[in-house]
């Protein structure tokens, strides 16, 4: 769970989060709320990660060459992805304000994610606006809701099966 939260935001981490969130046992994990917010691609405020940060081991709190911690990087990248799900475009100063960092740092984070194909979009430096390319948003939302519904139905069926097995014994 810790590694999934600390992983760089992108398609690979999304797959790992989906697998973790399908498992019913994950709800009993200490940091389930953060994991769920990451899976649902919701914004995470710095105040929400304090408890998680306290549980990290010393090597997980290490600073990266740019001076930020692995957790700070993961949360910033996650929040860029979360913003891309809410907004079609936004001014870089507004993205910086949303992330709690200066506009130039927000631009560097987003540009790196775009160049690594972990975020689809482009930055117009002339206008200072980042444009998020979400494709057919309605279809993506529908697909996500269907996946969540199927996961919930599967979990109910598993519980019914367990209950039936217990009563037969």
CSV table of C-alpha atoms in Angstrom, one decimal:
chain,number,residue,atom,x,y,z
A,1,UNK,CA,0.0,0.0,0.0
A,2,UNK,CA,2.8,2.4,0.9
A,3,UNK,CA,4.6,1.7,-2.3
A,4,UNK,CA,1.4,2.3,-4.3
A,5,UNK,CA,0.9,5.7,-2.7
A,6,UNK,CA,4.5,6.7,-3.1
A,7,UNK,CA,4.7,5.6,-6.8
A,8,UNK,CA,4.8,8.2,-9.5
A,9,UNK,CA,1.4,9.1,-10.8
A,10,UNK,CA,0.4,7.5,-14.1
A,11,UNK,CA,-1.2,4.5,-15.8
A,12,UNK,CA,1.0,2.0,-14.1
A,13,UNK,CA,0.1,3.2,-10.6
A,14,UNK,CA,-3.5,3.5,-11.6
A,15,UNK,CA,-3.5,-0.3,-12.4
A,16,UNK,CA,-1.9,-1.1,-9.1
A,17,UNK,CA,-4.5,1.1,-7.2
A,18,UNK,CA,-7.3,-0.6,-9.1
A,19,UNK,CA,-6.1,-4.0,-8.1
A,20,UNK,CA,-5.7,-3.0,-4.4
A,21,UNK,CA,-9.1,-1.3,-4.2
A,22,UNK,CA,-10.8,-4.4,-5.6
A,23,UNK,CA,-9.7,-6.4,-2.6
A,24,UNK,CA,-12.1,-6.2,0.3
A,25,UNK,CA,-9.3,-6.5,2.9
A,26,UNK,CA,-7.9,-3.2,1.8
A,27,UNK,CA,-10.6,-1.4,3.8
A,28,UNK,CA,-9.0,-2.4,7.0
A,29,UNK,CA,-5.6,-0.9,6.1
A,30,UNK,CA,-4.6,2.3,8.0
A,31,UNK,CA,-4.2,4.5,5.0
A,32,UNK,CA,-7.2,3.3,3.1
A,33,UNK,CA,-8.7,6.9,2.7
A,34,UNK,CA,-5.6,8.2,0.9
A,35,UNK,CA,-5.4,5.1,-1.3
A,36,UNK,CA,-9.1,5.5,-2.2
A,37,UNK,CA,-8.7,9.2,-3.0
A,38,UNK,CA,-5.8,8.3,-5.3
A,39,UNK,CA,-7.8,5.6,-7.0
A,40,UNK,CA,-10.8,7.8,-7.4
A,41,UNK,CA,-8.4,10.6,-8.7
A,42,UNK,CA,-9.5,13.2,-6.1
A,43,UNK,CA,-7.4,16.1,-4.9
A,44,UNK,CA,-5.4,15.4,-1.7
A,45,UNK,CA,-4.5,18.2,0.6
A,46,UNK,CA,-1.2,18.3,2.5
A,47,UNK,CA,-3.1,18.1,5.8
A,48,UNK,CA,-4.6,14.8,4.8
A,49,UNK,CA,-1.3,13.1,4.4
A,50,UNK,CA,0.3,14.0,7.8
A,51,UNK,CA,-0.7,10.7,9.5
A,52,UNK,CA,0.6,8.7,6.5
A,53,UNK,CA,3.9,10.7,6.5
A,54,UNK,CA,4.4,9.9,10.2
A,55,UNK,CA,4.1,6.2,9.4
A,56,UNK,CA,6.9,6.2,6.8
A,57,UNK,CA,10.2,4.6,7.4
A,58,UNK,CA,13.4,6.8,7.3
A,59,UNK,CA,14.3,5.6,3.8
A,60,UNK,CA,10.8,6.5,2.5
A,61,UNK,CA,11.3,10.1,3.8
A,62,UNK,CA,14.5,10.6,1.8
A,63,UNK,CA,14.8,13.8,-0.2
A,64,UNK,CA,15.2,13.7,-3.9
A,65,UNK,CA,17.8,15.7,-5.8
A,66,UNK,CA,15.3,18.6,-6.3
A,67,UNK,CA,14.8,18.8,-2.5
A,68,UNK,CA,11.3,17.3,-2.3
A,69,UNK,CA,10.5,14.0,-0.7
A,70,UNK,CA,9.1,11.0,-2.5
A,71,UNK,CA,5.8,11.6,-0.8
A,72,UNK,CA,5.6,15.3,-1.8
A,73,UNK,CA,6.4,14.3,-5.4
A,74,UNK,CA,3.8,11.6,-5.5
A,75,UNK,CA,1.1,13.8,-4.1
A,76,UNK,CA,1.9,16.7,-6.4
A,77,UNK,CA,1.9,14.5,-9.4
A,78,UNK,CA,-1.3,12.8,-8.3
A,79,UNK,CA,-3.0,16.3,-7.8
A,80,UNK,CA,-1.9,17.3,-11.3
A,81,UNK,CA,-3.7,14.1,-12.6
A,82,UNK,CA,-6.7,14.9,-10.4
A,83,UNK,CA,-6.9,18.4,-11.7
A,84,UNK,CA,-6.8,17.1,-15.3
A,85,UNK,CA,-9.9,15.1,-14.6
A,86,UNK,CA,-11.8,18.2,-13.3
A,87,UNK,CA,-10.5,20.9,-15.7
A,88,UNK,CA,-10.1,21.0,-19.4
A,89,UNK,CA,-7.5,23.7,-19.1
A,90,UNK,CA,-6.2,26.2,-16.5
A,91,UNK,CA,-3.7,28.9,-16.1
A,92,UNK,CA,-0.4,27.8,-14.7
A,93,UNK,CA,-0.6,30.2,-11.7
A,94,UNK,CA,-4.0,28.6,-10.9
A,95,UNK,CA,-2.5,25.1,-11.1
A,96,UNK,CA,0.3,26.2,-8.8
A,97,UNK,CA,-2.2,27.6,-6.4
A,98,UNK,CA,-4.2,24.4,-6.5
A,99,UNK,CA,-1.0,22.4,-5.9
A,100,UNK,CA,0.4,24.8,-3.3
A,101,UNK,CA,3.6,25.5,-5.3
A,102,UNK,CA,4.8,28.4,-7.5
A,103,UNK,CA,3.5,28.4,-11.0
A,104,UNK,CA,6.9,27.6,-12.6
A,105,UNK,CA,7.2,24.5,-10.4
A,106,UNK,CA,3.7,23.4,-11.3
A,107,UNK,CA,4.7,23.9,-15.0
A,108,UNK,CA,7.8,21.8,-14.6
A,109,UNK,CA,5.9,19.0,-12.8
A,110,UNK,CA,3.2,18.9,-15.5
A,111,UNK,CA,5.7,19.2,-18.4
A,112,UNK,CA,7.7,16.2,-17.1
A,113,UNK,CA,4.5,14.2,-16.7
A,114,UNK,CA,3.4,15.0,-20.3
A,115,UNK,CA,6.9,14.2,-21.7
A,116,UNK,CA,6.8,10.8,-19.8
A,117,UNK,CA,3.3,10.2,-21.2
A,118,UNK,CA,1.8,10.0,-17.7
A,119,UNK,CA,-0.4,12.9,-18.5
A,120,UNK,CA,-2.1,13.7,-21.8
A,121,UNK,CA,-2.1,17.4,-22.7
A,122,UNK,CA,0.1,20.3,-23.6
A,123,UNK,CA,1.3,23.6,-22.2
A,124,UNK,CA,1.0,26.8,-24.2
A,125,UNK,CA,3.9,28.9,-22.8
A,126,UNK,CA,2.8,31.9,-24.7
A,127,UNK,CA,-0.6,32.1,-22.9
A,128,UNK,CA,0.6,30.3,-19.7
A,129,UNK,CA,-2.2,27.7,-20.0
A,130,UNK,CA,-2.1,24.0,-19.6
A,131,UNK,CA,-4.6,22.1,-21.7
A,132,UNK,CA,-5.6,18.6,-20.5
A,133,UNK,CA,-6.7,16.2,-23.2
A,134,UNK,CA,-9.2,13.8,-21.6
A,135,UNK,CA,-10.6,12.4,-24.8
A,136,UNK,CA,-14.3,11.4,-24.6
A,137,UNK,CA,-14.9,12.4,-21.0
A,138,UNK,CA,-18.4,11.0,-20.9
A,139,UNK,CA,-17.4,7.6,-22.1
A,140,UNK,CA,-14.4,7.5,-19.7
A,141,UNK,CA,-16.7,8.4,-16.8
A,142,UNK,CA,-19.2,5.8,-17.8
A,143,UNK,CA,-16.5,3.2,-18.1
A,144,UNK,CA,-15.1,4.0,-14.7
A,145,UNK,CA,-18.6,3.8,-13.0
A,146,UNK,CA,-19.2,0.5,-14.7
A,147,UNK,CA,-15.9,-0.9,-13.4
A,148,UNK,CA,-16.7,0.3,-9.9
A,149,UNK,CA,-20.2,-1.2,-10.1
A,150,UNK,CA,-18.8,-4.6,-11.3
A,151,UNK,CA,-16.2,-4.5,-8.5
A,152,UNK,CA,-18.9,-3.9,-5.9
A,153,UNK,CA,-21.2,-6.7,-7.4
A,154,UNK,CA,-18.2,-9.1,-7.3
A,155,UNK,CA,-17.5,-8.3,-3.7
A,156,UNK,CA,-21.2,-8.9,-2.7
A,157,UNK,CA,-21.1,-12.2,-4.6
A,158,UNK,CA,-18.0,-13.3,-2.8
A,159,UNK,CA,-19.6,-12.4,0.6
A,160,UNK,CA,-22.7,-14.4,-0.3
A,161,UNK,CA,-20.6,-17.3,-1.3
A,162,UNK,CA,-18.6,-17.2,2.0
A,163,UNK,CA,-21.9,-17.0,4.0
A,164,UNK,CA,-23.3,-19.9,2.0
A,165,UNK,CA,-20.2,-22.0,2.6
A,166,UNK,CA,-20.2,-21.3,6.3
A,167,UNK,CA,-23.9,-22.2,6.7
A,168,UNK,CA,-23.4,-25.5,4.8
A,169,UNK,CA,-20.7,-26.5,7.3
